PDB file of C-alpha atoms in Angstrom:
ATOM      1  CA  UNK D 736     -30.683 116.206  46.987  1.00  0.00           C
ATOM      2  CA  UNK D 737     -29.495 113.765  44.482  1.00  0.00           C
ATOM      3  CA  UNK D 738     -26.734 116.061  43.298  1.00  0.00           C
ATOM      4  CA  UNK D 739     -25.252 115.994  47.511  1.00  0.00           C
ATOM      5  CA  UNK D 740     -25.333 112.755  47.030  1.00  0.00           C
ATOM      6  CA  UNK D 741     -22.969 112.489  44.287  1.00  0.00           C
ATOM      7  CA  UNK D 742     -20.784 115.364  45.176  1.00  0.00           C
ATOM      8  CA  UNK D 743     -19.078 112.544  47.506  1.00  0.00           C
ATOM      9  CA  UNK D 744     -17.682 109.851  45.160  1.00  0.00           C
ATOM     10  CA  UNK D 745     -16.666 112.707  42.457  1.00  0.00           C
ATOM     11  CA  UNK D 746     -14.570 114.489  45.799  1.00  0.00           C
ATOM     12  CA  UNK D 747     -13.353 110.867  46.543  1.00  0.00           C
ATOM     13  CA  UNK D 748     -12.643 110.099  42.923  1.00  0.00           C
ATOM     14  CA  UNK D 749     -10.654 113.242  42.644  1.00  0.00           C
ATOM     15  CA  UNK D 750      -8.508 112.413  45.680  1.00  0.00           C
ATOM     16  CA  UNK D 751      -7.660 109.426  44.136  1.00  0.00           C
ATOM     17  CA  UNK D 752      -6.588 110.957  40.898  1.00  0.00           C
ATOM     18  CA  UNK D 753      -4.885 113.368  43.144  1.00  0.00           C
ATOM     19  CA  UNK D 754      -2.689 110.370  44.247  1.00  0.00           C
ATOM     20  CA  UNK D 755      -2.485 108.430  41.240  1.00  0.00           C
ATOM     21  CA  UNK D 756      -0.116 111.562  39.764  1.00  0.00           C
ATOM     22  CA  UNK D 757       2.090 112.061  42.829  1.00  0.00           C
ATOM     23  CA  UNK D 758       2.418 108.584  43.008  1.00  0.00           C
ATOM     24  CA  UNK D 759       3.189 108.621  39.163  1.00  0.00           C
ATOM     25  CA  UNK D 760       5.770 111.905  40.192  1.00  0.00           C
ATOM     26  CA  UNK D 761       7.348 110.018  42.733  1.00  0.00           C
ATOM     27  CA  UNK D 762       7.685 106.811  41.206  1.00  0.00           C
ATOM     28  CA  UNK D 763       8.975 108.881  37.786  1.00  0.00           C
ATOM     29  CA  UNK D 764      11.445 110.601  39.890  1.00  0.00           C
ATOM     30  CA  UNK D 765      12.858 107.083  40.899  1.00  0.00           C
ATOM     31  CA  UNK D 766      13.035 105.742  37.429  1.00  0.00           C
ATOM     32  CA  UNK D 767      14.927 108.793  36.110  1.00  0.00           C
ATOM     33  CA  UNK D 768      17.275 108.460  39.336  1.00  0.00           C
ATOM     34  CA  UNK D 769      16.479 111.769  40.357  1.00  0.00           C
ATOM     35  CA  UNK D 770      15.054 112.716  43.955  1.00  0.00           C
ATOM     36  CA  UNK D 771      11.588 114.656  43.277  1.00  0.00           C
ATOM     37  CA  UNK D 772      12.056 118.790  44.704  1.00  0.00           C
ATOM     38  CA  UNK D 773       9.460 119.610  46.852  1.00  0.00           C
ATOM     39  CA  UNK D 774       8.698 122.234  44.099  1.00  0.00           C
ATOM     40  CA  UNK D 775       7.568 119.569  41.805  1.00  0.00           C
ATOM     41  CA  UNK D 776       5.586 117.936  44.146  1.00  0.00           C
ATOM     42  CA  UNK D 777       4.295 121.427  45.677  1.00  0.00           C
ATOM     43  CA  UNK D 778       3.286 122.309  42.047  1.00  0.00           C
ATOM     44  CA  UNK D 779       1.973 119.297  40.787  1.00  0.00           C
ATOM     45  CA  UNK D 780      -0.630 118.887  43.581  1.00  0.00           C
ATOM     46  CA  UNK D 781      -1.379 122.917  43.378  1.00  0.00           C
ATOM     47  CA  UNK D 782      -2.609 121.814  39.915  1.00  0.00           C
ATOM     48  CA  UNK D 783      -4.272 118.398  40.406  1.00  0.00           C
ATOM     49  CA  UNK D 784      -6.217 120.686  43.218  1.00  0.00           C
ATOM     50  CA  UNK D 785      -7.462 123.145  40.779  1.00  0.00           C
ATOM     51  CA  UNK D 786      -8.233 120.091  38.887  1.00  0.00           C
ATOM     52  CA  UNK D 787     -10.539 118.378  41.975  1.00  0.00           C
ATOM     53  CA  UNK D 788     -11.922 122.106  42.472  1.00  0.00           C
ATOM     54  CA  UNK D 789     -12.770 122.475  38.895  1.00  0.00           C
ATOM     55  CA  UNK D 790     -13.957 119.161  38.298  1.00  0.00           C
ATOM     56  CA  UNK D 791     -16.050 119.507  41.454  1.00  0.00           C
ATOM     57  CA  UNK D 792     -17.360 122.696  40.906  1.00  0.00           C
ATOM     58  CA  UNK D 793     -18.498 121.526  37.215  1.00  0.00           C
ATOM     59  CA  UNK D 794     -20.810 118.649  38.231  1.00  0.00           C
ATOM     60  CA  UNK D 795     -22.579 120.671  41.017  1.00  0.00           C
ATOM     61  CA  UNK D 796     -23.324 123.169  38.152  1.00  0.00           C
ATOM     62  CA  UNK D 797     -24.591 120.637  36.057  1.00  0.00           C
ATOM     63  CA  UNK D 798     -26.388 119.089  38.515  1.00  0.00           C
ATOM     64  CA  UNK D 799     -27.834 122.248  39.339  1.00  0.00           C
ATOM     65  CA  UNK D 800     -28.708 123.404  35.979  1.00  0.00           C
ATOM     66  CA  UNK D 801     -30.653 119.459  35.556  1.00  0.00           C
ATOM     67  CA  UNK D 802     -32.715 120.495  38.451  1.00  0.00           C
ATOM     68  CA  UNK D 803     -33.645 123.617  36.736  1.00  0.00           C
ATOM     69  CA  UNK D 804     -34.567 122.188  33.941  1.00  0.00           C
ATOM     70  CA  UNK D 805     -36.803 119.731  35.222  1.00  0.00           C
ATOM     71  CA  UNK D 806     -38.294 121.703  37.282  1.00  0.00           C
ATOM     72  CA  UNK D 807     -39.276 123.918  34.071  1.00  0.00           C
ATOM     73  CA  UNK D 808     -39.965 121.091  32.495  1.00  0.00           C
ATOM     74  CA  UNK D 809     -42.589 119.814  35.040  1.00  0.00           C
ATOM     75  CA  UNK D 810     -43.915 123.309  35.441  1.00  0.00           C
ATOM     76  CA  UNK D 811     -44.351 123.530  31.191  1.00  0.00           C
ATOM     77  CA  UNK D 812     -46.319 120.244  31.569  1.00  0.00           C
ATOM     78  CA  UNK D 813     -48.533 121.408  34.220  1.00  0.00           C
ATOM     79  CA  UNK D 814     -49.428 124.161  32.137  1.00  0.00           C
ATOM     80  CA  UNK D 815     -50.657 122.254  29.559  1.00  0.00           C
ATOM     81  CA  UNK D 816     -52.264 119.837  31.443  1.00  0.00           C
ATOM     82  CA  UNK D 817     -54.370 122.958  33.195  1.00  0.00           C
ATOM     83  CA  UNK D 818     -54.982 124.470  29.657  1.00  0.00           C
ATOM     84  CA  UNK D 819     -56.044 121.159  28.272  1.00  0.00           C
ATOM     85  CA  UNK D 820     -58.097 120.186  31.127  1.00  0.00           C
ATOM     86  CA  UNK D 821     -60.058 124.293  30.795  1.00  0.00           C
ATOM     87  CA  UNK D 822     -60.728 123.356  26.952  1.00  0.00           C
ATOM     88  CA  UNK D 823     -62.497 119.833  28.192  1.00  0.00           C
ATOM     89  CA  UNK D 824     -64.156 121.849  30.822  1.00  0.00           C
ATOM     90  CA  UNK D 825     -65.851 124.175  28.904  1.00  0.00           C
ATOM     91  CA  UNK D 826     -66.968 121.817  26.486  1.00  0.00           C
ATOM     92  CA  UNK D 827     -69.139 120.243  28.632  1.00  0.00           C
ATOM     93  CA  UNK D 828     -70.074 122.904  31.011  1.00  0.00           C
ATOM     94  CA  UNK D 829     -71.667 126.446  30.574  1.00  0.00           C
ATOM     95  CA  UNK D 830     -69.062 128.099  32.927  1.00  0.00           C
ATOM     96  CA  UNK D 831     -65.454 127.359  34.013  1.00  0.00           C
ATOM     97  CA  UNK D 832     -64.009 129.660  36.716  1.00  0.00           C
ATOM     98  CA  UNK D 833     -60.776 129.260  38.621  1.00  0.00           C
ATOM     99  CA  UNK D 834     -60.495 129.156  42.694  1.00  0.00           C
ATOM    100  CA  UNK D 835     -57.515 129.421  44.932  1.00  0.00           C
ATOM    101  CA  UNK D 836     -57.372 127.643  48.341  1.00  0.00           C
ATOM    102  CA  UNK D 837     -59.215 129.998  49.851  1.00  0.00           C
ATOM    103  CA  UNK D 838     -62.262 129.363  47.629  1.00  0.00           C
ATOM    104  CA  UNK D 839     -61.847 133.129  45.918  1.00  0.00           C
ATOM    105  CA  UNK D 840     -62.124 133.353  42.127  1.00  0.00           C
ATOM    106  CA  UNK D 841     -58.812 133.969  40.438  1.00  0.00           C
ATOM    107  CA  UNK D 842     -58.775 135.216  37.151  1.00  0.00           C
ATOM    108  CA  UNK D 843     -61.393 137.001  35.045  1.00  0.00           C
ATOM    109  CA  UNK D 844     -64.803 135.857  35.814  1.00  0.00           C
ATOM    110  CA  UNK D 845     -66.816 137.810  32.847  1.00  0.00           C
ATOM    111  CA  UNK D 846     -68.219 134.651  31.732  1.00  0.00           C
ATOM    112  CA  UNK D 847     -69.996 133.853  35.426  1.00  0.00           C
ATOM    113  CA  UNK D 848     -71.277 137.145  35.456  1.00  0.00           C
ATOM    114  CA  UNK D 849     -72.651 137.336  32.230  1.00  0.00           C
ATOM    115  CA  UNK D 850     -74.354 133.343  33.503  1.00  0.00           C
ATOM    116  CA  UNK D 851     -75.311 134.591  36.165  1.00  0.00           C
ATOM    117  CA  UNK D 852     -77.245 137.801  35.420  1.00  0.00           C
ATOM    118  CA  UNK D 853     -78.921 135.861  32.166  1.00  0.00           C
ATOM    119  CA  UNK D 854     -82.304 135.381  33.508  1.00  0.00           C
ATOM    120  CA  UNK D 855     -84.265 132.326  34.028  1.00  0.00           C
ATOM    121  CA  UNK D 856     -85.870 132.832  30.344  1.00  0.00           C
ATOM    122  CA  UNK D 857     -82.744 130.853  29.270  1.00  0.00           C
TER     123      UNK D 857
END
């Protein structure tokens, strides 16, 4: 979402650039005396185009690629928080076993059967 955001002023940005250099063409073309062809101006904003394309195509890629990477990020730091939050777990407790929404065990339960079928002489 933030990157939509932003898309905007870099488009608007890039028009302006856009301008600045057929304004600088135009007011070039004056000082050297010369009328600007409409081949020059043709080509010069075919290229300040692929410039605005480029430029915008760039910054959604690198906006995209930040996303990734927090998202990995974020996802990495879950993971430890999970793993350290197990290791606390079964330092206190006989048992740690993992449930979905659902309330179903997920994972490898051998330690809650092995609890479970120990007896009550323990």
């Amino acid at each position: 979402r933030r990157c939509a955001r932003h898309v905007t002023p870099v488009a608007f940005w890039n028009t302006i650039y856009a301008v600045t250099c057929l304004a600088h063409l135009q007011i070039a073309a004056k000082i050297a005396g010369k009328s600007s062809s409409p081949y020059n101006s043709f080509f010069i904003l075919s290229e300040v185009s692929w410039v605005m394309v480029l430029v915008t195509c760039v910054w959604i890629l690198r906006c995209s690629v930040q996303k990734s990477f927090c998202k990995e990020l974020e996802a990495e730091t879950l993971r430890d928080e999970q793993s350290v939050l197990k290791g606390l777990l079964r330092m206190v407790c006989d048992v740690v076993i993992e449930l979905d929404s659902d309330l179903s065990i997920v994972g490898p339960a051998q330690d809650l059967c092995t609890f479970l079928l120990r007896g009550s002489s323990h």
